[in-house]
Structures are given as C-alpha cells and as structure tokens.
mmCIF file of C-alpha atoms in Angstrom:
data_model
loop_
_atom_site.group_PDB
_atom_site.id
_atom_site.type_symbol
_atom_site.label_atom_id
_atom_site.label_comp_id
_atom_site.label_asym_id
_atom_site.label_seq_id
_atom_site.Cartn_x
_atom_site.Cartn_y
_atom_site.Cartn_z
ATOM 1 C CA MET A 1 0.000 0.000 0.000
ATOM 2 C CA ALA A 2 2.966 2.311 0.660
ATOM 3 C CA HIS A 3 6.683 1.995 -0.048
ATOM 4 C CA PRO A 4 8.864 1.318 3.028
ATOM 5 C CA GLU A 5 10.988 4.382 2.270
ATOM 6 C CA ASP A 6 7.989 6.735 2.216
ATOM 7 C CA ASP A 7 7.613 9.190 5.094
ATOM 8 C CA VAL A 8 3.865 8.659 5.150
ATOM 9 C CA LEU A 9 3.167 11.168 7.916
ATOM 10 C CA ALA A 10 5.078 13.931 6.121
ATOM 11 C CA LEU A 11 3.369 13.196 2.797
ATOM 12 C CA PHE A 12 -0.068 13.204 4.398
ATOM 13 C CA THR A 13 0.663 16.430 6.286
ATOM 14 C CA ASP A 14 1.830 18.148 3.090
ATOM 15 C CA ALA A 15 -1.341 17.084 1.290
ATOM 16 C CA LEU A 16 -3.534 18.374 4.108
ATOM 17 C CA ARG A 17 -1.737 21.717 4.122
ATOM 18 C CA GLU A 18 -2.307 22.156 0.392
ATOM 19 C CA GLN A 19 -5.826 20.698 0.253
ATOM 20 C CA ILE A 20 -7.537 22.240 3.228
ATOM 21 C CA GLY A 21 -8.887 25.758 2.860
ATOM 22 C CA GLY A 22 -10.737 25.510 6.143
ATOM 23 C CA TYR A 23 -12.068 23.093 8.724
ATOM 24 C CA TYR A 24 -14.710 22.781 11.399
ATOM 25 C CA ASP A 25 -13.637 21.730 14.898
ATOM 26 C CA PRO A 26 -16.569 19.970 16.612
ATOM 27 C CA LYS A 27 -14.803 20.000 19.987
ATOM 28 C CA ALA A 28 -14.499 23.776 19.986
ATOM 29 C CA GLY A 29 -17.652 24.431 17.974
ATOM 30 C CA GLN A 30 -15.665 26.722 15.671
ATOM 31 C CA PHE A 31 -14.536 26.698 12.059
ATOM 32 C CA TYR A 32 -11.398 28.164 10.560
ATOM 33 C CA LEU A 33 -10.510 29.452 7.082
ATOM 34 C CA LEU A 34 -7.131 30.304 5.563
ATOM 35 C CA ASP A 35 -6.649 34.054 5.430
ATOM 36 C CA ASP A 36 -5.373 34.100 1.839
ATOM 37 C CA MET A 37 -8.389 32.511 0.127
ATOM 38 C CA PRO A 38 -10.105 34.443 -2.709
ATOM 39 C CA ALA A 39 -13.225 36.204 -1.433
ATOM 40 C CA ALA A 40 -15.601 34.160 -3.603
ATOM 41 C CA LEU A 41 -14.053 30.911 -2.366
ATOM 42 C CA VAL A 42 -14.452 32.025 1.237
ATOM 43 C CA ASP A 43 -18.218 32.008 0.757
ATOM 44 C CA ILE A 44 -18.158 28.540 -0.815
ATOM 45 C CA LEU A 45 -15.906 27.016 1.852
ATOM 46 C CA THR A 46 -18.024 28.678 4.519
ATOM 47 C CA ALA A 47 -21.061 26.878 3.094
ATOM 48 C CA HIS A 48 -19.202 23.565 3.489
ATOM 49 C CA GLU A 49 -18.018 24.205 7.041
ATOM 50 C CA LEU A 50 -21.327 25.653 8.226
ATOM 51 C CA THR A 51 -23.010 22.465 7.017
ATOM 52 C CA HIS A 52 -20.750 20.590 9.443
ATOM 53 C CA ALA A 53 -21.582 23.066 12.194
ATOM 54 C CA LEU A 54 -25.320 22.729 11.620
ATOM 55 C CA GLU A 55 -25.245 18.929 11.537
ATOM 56 C CA ASP A 56 -23.042 18.892 14.630
ATOM 57 C CA GLN A 57 -25.837 20.600 16.585
ATOM 58 C CA TYR A 58 -28.133 17.666 15.854
ATOM 59 C CA TYR A 59 -25.813 14.656 15.598
ATOM 60 C CA GLU A 60 -22.670 15.392 17.672
ATOM 61 C CA LEU A 61 -20.026 14.822 15.003
ATOM 62 C CA ASP A 62 -17.226 14.382 17.510
ATOM 63 C CA ALA A 63 -18.898 11.383 19.147
ATOM 64 C CA LEU A 64 -19.947 9.993 15.780
ATOM 65 C CA LEU A 65 -16.490 10.144 14.188
ATOM 66 C CA GLU A 66 -14.384 9.177 17.193
ATOM 67 C CA SER A 67 -16.430 6.381 18.709
ATOM 68 C CA GLU A 68 -14.218 3.708 20.251
ATOM 69 C CA ASP A 69 -16.910 1.130 19.522
ATOM 70 C CA ALA A 70 -16.694 1.657 15.748
ATOM 71 C CA THR A 71 -14.168 0.000 13.436
ATOM 72 C CA ASP A 72 -11.803 1.956 11.180
ATOM 73 C CA ASP A 73 -13.976 1.106 8.199
ATOM 74 C CA GLU A 74 -17.118 2.171 10.026
ATOM 75 C CA ILE A 75 -15.544 5.539 10.873
ATOM 76 C CA PHE A 76 -14.658 5.957 7.192
ATOM 77 C CA ALA A 77 -18.301 5.329 6.264
ATOM 78 C CA ARG A 78 -19.544 7.863 8.811
ATOM 79 C CA GLY A 79 -17.014 10.388 7.529
ATOM 80 C CA ALA A 80 -18.358 9.870 4.018
ATOM 81 C CA VAL A 81 -21.783 10.967 5.273
ATOM 82 C CA THR A 82 -20.471 14.143 6.912
ATOM 83 C CA GLU A 83 -18.149 15.136 4.059
ATOM 84 C CA GLY A 84 -20.524 13.986 1.344
ATOM 85 C CA SER A 85 -23.356 16.048 2.783
ATOM 86 C CA ALA A 86 -21.218 19.181 3.124
ATOM 87 C CA THR A 87 -19.601 18.747 -0.295
ATOM 88 C CA LEU A 88 -22.980 18.379 -1.973
ATOM 89 C CA LEU A 89 -24.338 21.549 -0.397
ATOM 90 C CA MET A 90 -21.095 23.377 -1.238
ATOM 91 C CA MET A 91 -21.333 22.240 -4.858
ATOM 92 C CA ILE A 92 -24.943 23.373 -5.210
ATOM 93 C CA TYR A 93 -24.024 26.739 -3.726
ATOM 94 C CA SER A 94 -20.907 27.132 -5.900
ATOM 95 C CA ILE A 95 -22.874 26.437 -9.082
ATOM 96 C CA GLU A 96 -25.408 29.066 -8.078
ATOM 97 C CA GLN A 97 -22.540 31.482 -7.489
ATOM 98 C CA ALA A 98 -20.985 30.661 -10.864
ATOM 99 C CA PHE A 99 -24.267 31.353 -12.651
ATOM 100 C CA ASP A 100 -24.467 34.630 -10.769
ATOM 101 C CA GLN A 101 -20.977 35.380 -12.166
ATOM 102 C CA SER A 102 -19.613 35.771 -8.662
ATOM 103 C CA LEU A 103 -16.716 33.417 -9.468
ATOM 104 C CA SER A 104 -13.965 34.232 -11.926
ATOM 105 C CA GLU A 105 -12.211 31.577 -14.006
ATOM 106 C CA GLU A 106 -9.215 31.965 -11.691
ATOM 107 C CA ASP A 107 -11.410 31.285 -8.655
ATOM 108 C CA MET A 108 -12.870 28.150 -10.232
ATOM 109 C CA ALA A 109 -9.402 26.888 -11.141
ATOM 110 C CA ALA A 110 -8.197 27.475 -7.598
ATOM 111 C CA MET A 111 -11.182 25.635 -6.128
ATOM 112 C CA THR A 112 -10.647 22.532 -8.290
ATOM 113 C CA GLY A 113 -6.843 22.418 -8.375
ATOM 114 C CA VAL A 114 -5.726 23.067 -4.809
ATOM 115 C CA GLY A 115 -3.073 20.654 -3.588
ATOM 116 C CA GLN A 116 -2.885 18.460 -6.681
ATOM 117 C CA GLU A 117 0.890 17.978 -6.524
ATOM 118 C CA ALA A 118 0.820 16.896 -2.881
ATOM 119 C CA VAL A 119 -2.013 14.444 -3.535
ATOM 120 C CA ASP A 120 -0.097 12.925 -6.452
ATOM 121 C CA ARG A 121 2.778 12.093 -4.080
ATOM 122 C CA LEU A 122 0.579 10.226 -1.616
ATOM 123 C CA PRO A 123 0.318 6.416 -1.533
ATOM 124 C CA LYS A 124 -2.962 5.389 -3.142
ATOM 125 C CA VAL A 125 -4.422 4.143 0.127
ATOM 126 C CA LEU A 126 -4.030 7.618 1.664
ATOM 127 C CA VAL A 127 -5.496 9.309 -1.410
ATOM 128 C CA ARG A 128 -8.564 7.150 -0.806
ATOM 129 C CA GLN A 129 -8.828 8.198 2.822
ATOM 130 C CA LEU A 130 -8.410 11.857 1.885
ATOM 131 C CA MET A 131 -10.573 12.135 -1.242
ATOM 132 C CA ALA A 132 -13.194 9.376 -1.301
ATOM 133 C CA PRO A 133 -15.309 10.599 1.652
ATOM 134 C CA TYR A 134 -15.924 13.855 -0.210
ATOM 135 C CA VAL A 135 -16.594 12.669 -3.750
ATOM 136 C CA VAL A 136 -18.108 9.214 -3.213
ATOM 137 C CA GLY A 137 -19.853 10.443 -0.075
ATOM 138 C CA MET A 138 -21.583 13.093 -2.164
ATOM 139 C CA SER A 139 -23.075 10.351 -4.353
ATOM 140 C CA PHE A 140 -23.905 8.171 -1.354
ATOM 141 C CA VAL A 141 -26.143 10.767 0.305
ATOM 142 C CA GLN A 142 -28.010 10.929 -3.031
ATOM 143 C CA ARG A 143 -28.519 7.150 -3.046
ATOM 144 C CA GLY A 144 -25.802 6.689 -5.659
ATOM 145 C CA ASN A 145 -27.151 9.251 -8.125
ATOM 146 C CA ALA A 146 -24.409 11.876 -8.331
ATOM 147 C CA MET A 147 -26.684 14.270 -10.215
ATOM 148 C CA GLY A 148 -29.774 13.669 -8.101
ATOM 149 C CA TRP A 149 -29.654 17.192 -6.693
ATOM 150 C CA MET A 150 -30.556 18.604 -10.123
ATOM 151 C CA ALA A 151 -34.051 17.135 -9.839
ATOM 152 C CA GLY A 152 -34.580 16.980 -6.104
ATOM 153 C CA GLY A 153 -32.231 19.538 -4.561
ATOM 154 C CA TYR A 154 -30.412 18.820 -1.317
ATOM 155 C CA PRO A 155 -31.735 15.490 0.108
ATOM 156 C CA VAL A 156 -32.503 16.594 3.664
ATOM 157 C CA ASP A 157 -34.503 13.509 4.664
ATOM 158 C CA ASP A 158 -31.906 11.051 3.367
ATOM 159 C CA VAL A 159 -29.047 12.896 5.060
ATOM 160 C CA ASN A 160 -30.959 12.792 8.341
ATOM 161 C CA ARG A 161 -31.575 9.075 7.881
ATOM 162 C CA ALA A 162 -27.873 8.439 7.221
ATOM 163 C CA TYR A 163 -27.003 10.208 10.476
ATOM 164 C CA GLU A 164 -29.686 8.499 12.516
ATOM 165 C CA ARG A 165 -28.756 5.059 11.181
ATOM 166 C CA PRO A 166 -25.162 5.451 9.953
ATOM 167 C CA PRO A 167 -23.668 3.192 7.274
ATOM 168 C CA THR A 168 -21.449 0.497 8.745
ATOM 169 C CA SER A 169 -18.801 -0.035 6.070
ATOM 170 C CA SER A 170 -17.018 1.476 3.089
ATOM 171 C CA GLU A 171 -18.726 -1.258 1.059
ATOM 172 C CA GLN A 172 -22.040 0.500 1.663
ATOM 173 C CA ILE A 173 -20.534 3.818 0.536
ATOM 174 C CA LEU A 174 -19.136 2.286 -2.670
ATOM 175 C CA HIS A 175 -22.353 0.332 -3.318
ATOM 176 C CA PRO A 176 -25.134 2.605 -1.968
ATOM 177 C CA GLU A 177 -27.852 0.044 -2.677
ATOM 178 C CA LYS A 178 -26.323 -2.102 0.084
ATOM 179 C CA TYR A 179 -27.392 0.598 2.521
ATOM 180 C CA TRP A 180 -30.481 2.270 1.041
ATOM 181 C CA ASP A 181 -32.276 -0.811 -0.322
ATOM 182 C CA GLU A 182 -33.499 -2.892 2.616
ATOM 183 C CA ASP A 183 -33.720 -5.985 0.401
ATOM 184 C CA LYS A 184 -30.034 -5.611 -0.501
ATOM 185 C CA ARG A 185 -28.800 -4.283 2.840
ATOM 186 C CA ASP A 186 -25.398 -5.833 3.556
ATOM 187 C CA ASP A 187 -23.806 -5.144 6.939
ATOM 188 C CA PRO A 188 -20.264 -6.380 7.625
ATOM 189 C CA VAL A 189 -19.577 -9.741 9.224
ATOM 190 C CA PRO A 190 -17.450 -9.424 12.401
ATOM 191 C CA VAL A 191 -14.077 -11.119 11.940
ATOM 192 C CA SER A 192 -11.733 -12.088 14.766
ATOM 193 C CA LEU A 193 -8.165 -13.351 14.743
ATOM 194 C CA GLY A 194 -8.477 -14.641 18.284
ATOM 195 C CA SER A 195 -5.143 -15.987 19.487
ATOM 196 C CA ALA A 196 -3.852 -16.848 16.007
ATOM 197 C CA GLY A 197 -0.952 -14.411 16.354
ATOM 198 C CA ALA A 198 0.360 -16.285 19.380
ATOM 199 C CA ALA A 199 1.730 -18.877 16.948
ATOM 200 C CA LEU A 200 4.498 -16.404 16.095
ATOM 201 C CA GLY A 201 6.145 -17.295 19.379
ATOM 202 C CA ARG A 202 7.993 -15.396 22.087
ATOM 203 C CA GLY A 203 9.192 -11.868 21.483
ATOM 204 C CA TRP A 204 6.495 -10.904 19.003
ATOM 205 C CA VAL A 205 4.272 -7.991 20.044
ATOM 206 C CA ARG A 206 0.970 -6.954 18.504
ATOM 207 C CA GLU A 207 1.290 -3.261 17.643
ATOM 208 C CA ASP A 208 -1.899 -2.516 15.733
ATOM 209 C CA ASP A 209 -5.170 -4.009 14.539
ATOM 210 C CA GLY A 210 -8.239 -2.890 12.646
ATOM 211 C CA VAL A 211 -10.514 -3.337 9.646
ATOM 212 C CA LEU A 212 -9.418 -2.401 6.116
ATOM 213 C CA GLY A 213 -12.794 -2.627 4.394
ATOM 214 C CA GLU A 214 -13.438 -2.781 0.673
ATOM 215 C CA ILE A 215 -12.094 0.741 0.080
ATOM 216 C CA ASN A 216 -8.597 -0.314 1.189
ATOM 217 C CA LEU A 217 -8.603 -3.983 0.199
ATOM 218 C CA ALA A 218 -9.337 -2.828 -3.337
ATOM 219 C CA VAL A 219 -5.839 -1.297 -3.484
ATOM 220 C CA LEU A 220 -4.292 -4.703 -2.784
ATOM 221 C CA VAL A 221 -6.072 -6.242 -5.764
ATOM 222 C CA GLY A 222 -5.257 -3.524 -8.266
ATOM 223 C CA ALA A 223 -8.357 -1.336 -8.250
ATOM 224 C CA PRO A 224 -7.705 2.126 -9.711
ATOM 225 C CA THR A 225 -7.652 5.245 -7.567
ATOM 226 C CA PRO A 226 -9.314 8.093 -9.490
ATOM 227 C CA ALA A 227 -7.453 11.379 -9.820
ATOM 228 C CA PRO A 228 -9.077 14.317 -7.986
ATOM 229 C CA GLU A 229 -10.027 15.942 -11.290
ATOM 230 C CA ASP A 230 -11.608 12.751 -12.704
ATOM 231 C CA PRO A 231 -15.409 13.248 -12.851
ATOM 232 C CA ALA A 232 -15.888 9.468 -12.624
ATOM 233 C CA GLY A 233 -14.517 9.626 -9.079
ATOM 234 C CA VAL A 234 -17.995 10.381 -7.738
ATOM 235 C CA LEU A 235 -19.000 6.803 -8.612
ATOM 236 C CA GLY A 236 -18.288 4.065 -6.105
ATOM 237 C CA SER A 237 -17.501 1.661 -8.947
ATOM 238 C CA ALA A 238 -14.494 3.826 -9.881
ATOM 239 C CA TRP A 239 -12.787 2.932 -6.578
ATOM 240 C CA THR A 240 -13.170 -0.852 -6.578
ATOM 241 C CA ASN A 241 -13.057 -3.876 -8.881
ATOM 242 C CA ARG A 242 -14.456 -7.380 -9.209
ATOM 243 C CA ALA A 243 -11.815 -8.923 -6.956
ATOM 244 C CA ALA A 244 -12.747 -6.609 -4.070
ATOM 245 C CA GLU A 245 -16.513 -6.710 -4.524
ATOM 246 C CA GLY A 246 -18.320 -9.280 -2.459
ATOM 247 C CA TRP A 247 -16.365 -8.232 0.647
ATOM 248 C CA GLY A 248 -18.028 -9.517 3.778
ATOM 249 C CA GLY A 249 -15.647 -8.447 6.528
ATOM 250 C CA ASP A 250 -12.004 -8.470 7.577
ATOM 251 C CA ARG A 251 -9.602 -7.977 10.434
ATOM 252 C CA TYR A 252 -5.855 -7.348 10.394
ATOM 253 C CA GLU A 253 -3.155 -7.390 13.051
ATOM 254 C CA LEU A 254 0.369 -5.968 12.839
ATOM 255 C CA TRP A 255 2.986 -7.857 14.831
ATOM 256 C CA ALA A 256 6.623 -6.844 15.343
ATOM 257 C CA ARG A 257 9.804 -8.281 16.761
ATOM 258 C CA GLY A 258 12.822 -6.003 16.523
ATOM 259 C CA LYS A 259 13.065 -4.841 12.918
ATOM 260 C CA LYS A 260 10.857 -7.641 11.613
ATOM 261 C CA SER A 261 7.132 -7.258 11.126
ATOM 262 C CA VAL A 262 4.220 -9.477 10.139
ATOM 263 C CA VAL A 263 0.683 -8.600 9.128
ATOM 264 C CA LEU A 264 -2.088 -11.149 9.595
ATOM 265 C CA LEU A 265 -5.173 -10.437 7.499
ATOM 266 C CA SER A 266 -8.331 -12.521 7.735
ATOM 267 C CA THR A 267 -11.100 -11.840 5.213
ATOM 268 C CA THR A 268 -14.562 -13.255 4.677
ATOM 269 C CA TRP A 269 -16.679 -12.954 1.533
ATOM 270 C CA ASP A 270 -20.309 -13.072 0.470
ATOM 271 C CA SER A 271 -19.801 -16.314 -1.454
ATOM 272 C CA GLU A 272 -17.157 -18.923 -2.161
ATOM 273 C CA LYS A 273 -16.899 -17.523 -5.688
ATOM 274 C CA ASP A 274 -16.123 -14.058 -4.296
ATOM 275 C CA ALA A 275 -13.478 -15.557 -2.010
ATOM 276 C CA GLN A 276 -11.897 -17.453 -4.887
ATOM 277 C CA GLN A 277 -11.760 -14.371 -7.126
ATOM 278 C CA PHE A 278 -10.107 -12.355 -4.374
ATOM 279 C CA ALA A 279 -7.631 -15.125 -3.560
ATOM 280 C CA GLU A 280 -6.577 -15.564 -7.187
ATOM 281 C CA VAL A 281 -5.685 -11.890 -7.545
ATOM 282 C CA ILE A 282 -4.183 -11.313 -4.103
ATOM 283 C CA ALA A 283 -1.900 -14.334 -4.551
ATOM 284 C CA GLU A 284 -0.072 -12.430 -7.288
ATOM 285 C CA GLY A 285 1.157 -9.899 -4.712
ATOM 286 C CA PRO A 286 4.016 -10.003 -2.161
ATOM 287 C CA LEU A 287 2.510 -12.514 0.262
ATOM 288 C CA ALA A 288 4.371 -14.691 2.727
ATOM 289 C CA GLY A 289 1.465 -17.123 2.425
ATOM 290 C CA HIS A 290 -2.280 -17.461 2.045
ATOM 291 C CA ARG A 291 -4.996 -20.080 2.398
ATOM 292 C CA ILE A 292 -8.638 -20.274 1.359
ATOM 293 C CA ALA A 293 -11.414 -22.232 3.060
ATOM 294 C CA GLY A 294 -14.943 -21.755 1.792
ATOM 295 C CA ARG A 295 -15.796 -18.067 2.053
ATOM 296 C CA ASN A 296 -12.717 -17.227 4.120
ATOM 297 C CA VAL A 297 -9.260 -16.199 2.924
ATOM 298 C CA ALA A 298 -6.336 -15.915 5.363
ATOM 299 C CA LEU A 299 -3.219 -13.972 4.382
ATOM 300 C CA VAL A 300 0.192 -13.386 5.933
ATOM 301 C CA TYR A 301 2.521 -10.553 4.918
ATOM 302 C CA GLY A 302 6.057 -9.775 6.036
ATOM 303 C CA GLU A 303 8.682 -12.038 7.551
ATOM 304 C CA PRO A 304 7.120 -14.674 9.786
ATOM 305 C CA PRO A 305 9.304 -17.498 11.100
ATOM 306 C CA ARG A 306 9.273 -20.021 8.252
ATOM 307 C CA LYS A 307 8.150 -22.906 10.445
ATOM 308 C CA LYS A 308 5.274 -20.861 11.883
ATOM 309 C CA LEU A 309 3.492 -20.010 8.624
ATOM 310 C CA ASP A 310 1.195 -23.047 8.533
ATOM 311 C CA ALA A 311 0.250 -22.601 12.183
ATOM 312 C CA LEU A 312 -0.592 -18.944 11.576
ATOM 313 C CA LEU A 313 -2.828 -19.703 8.598
ATOM 314 C CA ASP A 314 -4.524 -22.612 10.356
ATOM 315 C CA GLY A 315 -5.161 -20.488 13.441
ATOM 316 C CA MET A 316 -6.663 -17.656 11.416
ATOM 317 C CA LEU A 317 -9.056 -19.979 9.606
ATOM 318 C CA ARG A 318 -10.118 -21.622 12.878
ATOM 319 C CA GLU A 319 -11.194 -18.189 14.122
ATOM 320 C CA ALA A 320 -12.849 -17.197 10.830
ATOM 321 C CA PRO A 321 -16.641 -16.803 10.556
ATOM 322 C CA GLN A 322 -18.472 -20.046 9.893
ATOM 323 C CA PRO A 323 -21.504 -20.394 7.566
#
C-alpha cells in the first residue's frame, strides 16, 4: 500500500496543508478558514463548514467520528456521510454562485486544483482516505445518483436518515444500494483473529489491529484510484473492482519483533466464488502465504518465522466466521 521508504506522515501532512482551505472543529464548535483565500471561495468554503456546524448541533459529530466502539472502516463510512453532505451543499451553492458570475475563471481553477501535486505524491491508500469521503460520499447521500440534486435539490430527509442510522462499512458507501435498499442491505460480518498471532512465538508484540474494508482492500487487488479531477470519481464503482466486490468483513493485526514485522489479514466474503476471485488476484502480490477455506481467505505478509506459517494460517481460519 505504501513503499517502506515513504515518510507517510510527512506526505499526508503536506497534502492536508495544500488541500484544506478551512475546517470545522466539533470539539471547539468553531470553524477556521485560511486568510489568503479568494473572497468568492471564502463564501463557498463557509457553506461547506457551516453544514458541518449545523449537523453537529443535531448529531454530535465528535462522538460519531471518534467512537471507540466503531471500526476503522465504520468511521470511514460515517465520515463519508459528513463530508458527502457538506460537499454536496457546497457544490450546489458554488454552481449558483458561478451562474451569478460571482466566481472568476481563476477562482474556479483554484477551487478545483488546490493541492494536486501533494495528492499525487501520496500512496494510493491515503489518497482514498483523503478524497473518497468527499466525492463518493456526495453520491452516497443521493442514493448513488451523483446528479440527483438537479431534480430533487439537497436530500434533507436522506441525510438525516444516514445520520440516525449510519452506514457500517465502506462497502455501503461504494455500493449505496447495500445501505439504502433494505432488500439488498449488507452489513459487515465481524471477523476475529483470536489468538492466532500467538503462533508467532515469544518476542512478538501486537502493535496494531483494525478493519481495512473494501475501500482499502481494493488497493491490494489492483483497483484504480481516481485522480481528484476525474469526474468518474464520484461513482463508487471507480474505486473498486471485481476482486474486491463481495467483501463480507475483515480484520488485520500488525505484529513486530525487533526490525521484523508481520501482518495477519483474515477476510470473509459473500460467497465462495467471491473468495476465490479475491484469492486468485491477491496471490499475485508479495505474500508470505495465504490459504482459502470456503468463504474465508487468510493472508500473511512480512517475515514470519518459516516454520510458523502453517500454524498462523490454520489459526486464522479456525477463528474465521463459519456459515
């Protein structure tokens, strides 16, 4: 997902500095804007940030986006609601301003091109975390119809529903019908690694764990990451591919011993066919080992002790969800 030599924190910080014209702080109840923004853009960014402020009064964004009970992927999905809602309102407002000739060509170029160089330097997985909540989230709050606002305006009732019953995965953001259509509703399957990592032996320490979700797993199987200026980026299908679709759930753990590290990744899929398609593509990457059993695929990355690989894979599959 990122090259070992990359200073990921520095790259991400640079991108944020160039991308962000303002932000809303739910803890302080205040929003901030850069003091060198063109006047017309100040109004547009204010529309975005005031949307956050308004929704915060009703739905407590801080608690929603920092809940310790939610997985990483679930937090991403909630963020797509907040940023998608604000981006949609900002876009509607900016188009009205453009028709009123309040924006010059230079203003429009600045609004669409801010921070492009910094974004281009980011690993694809971080581009997804930075950009997708805004562009795909905007489609999500319109039930997947990126141009829905032209006929129906800002979808107040659907935005309220998404806050009151938040989406639970990036899969639902990429495939809005898996949230909005009750007949197709697809919530993630909880995945546990249990004590599988103990097979690594003495001296190994678990340093991190979480859920990647379809939005990040798609990077591992070669899904494209749309450029910020690509209009197709508003479509969930532009961020995933067949090998990542059918995601049911996952869990990863990062283990370390000295300078060595190992990542255990357990995934479960909607069908055995989905699992097989994922396994066939992921096996082409830099794996230490993998194993498939029914709908479950276990993967090991890094440098595990050679004699421990089978025990790790067996342990992961023992803990995997059963039909």
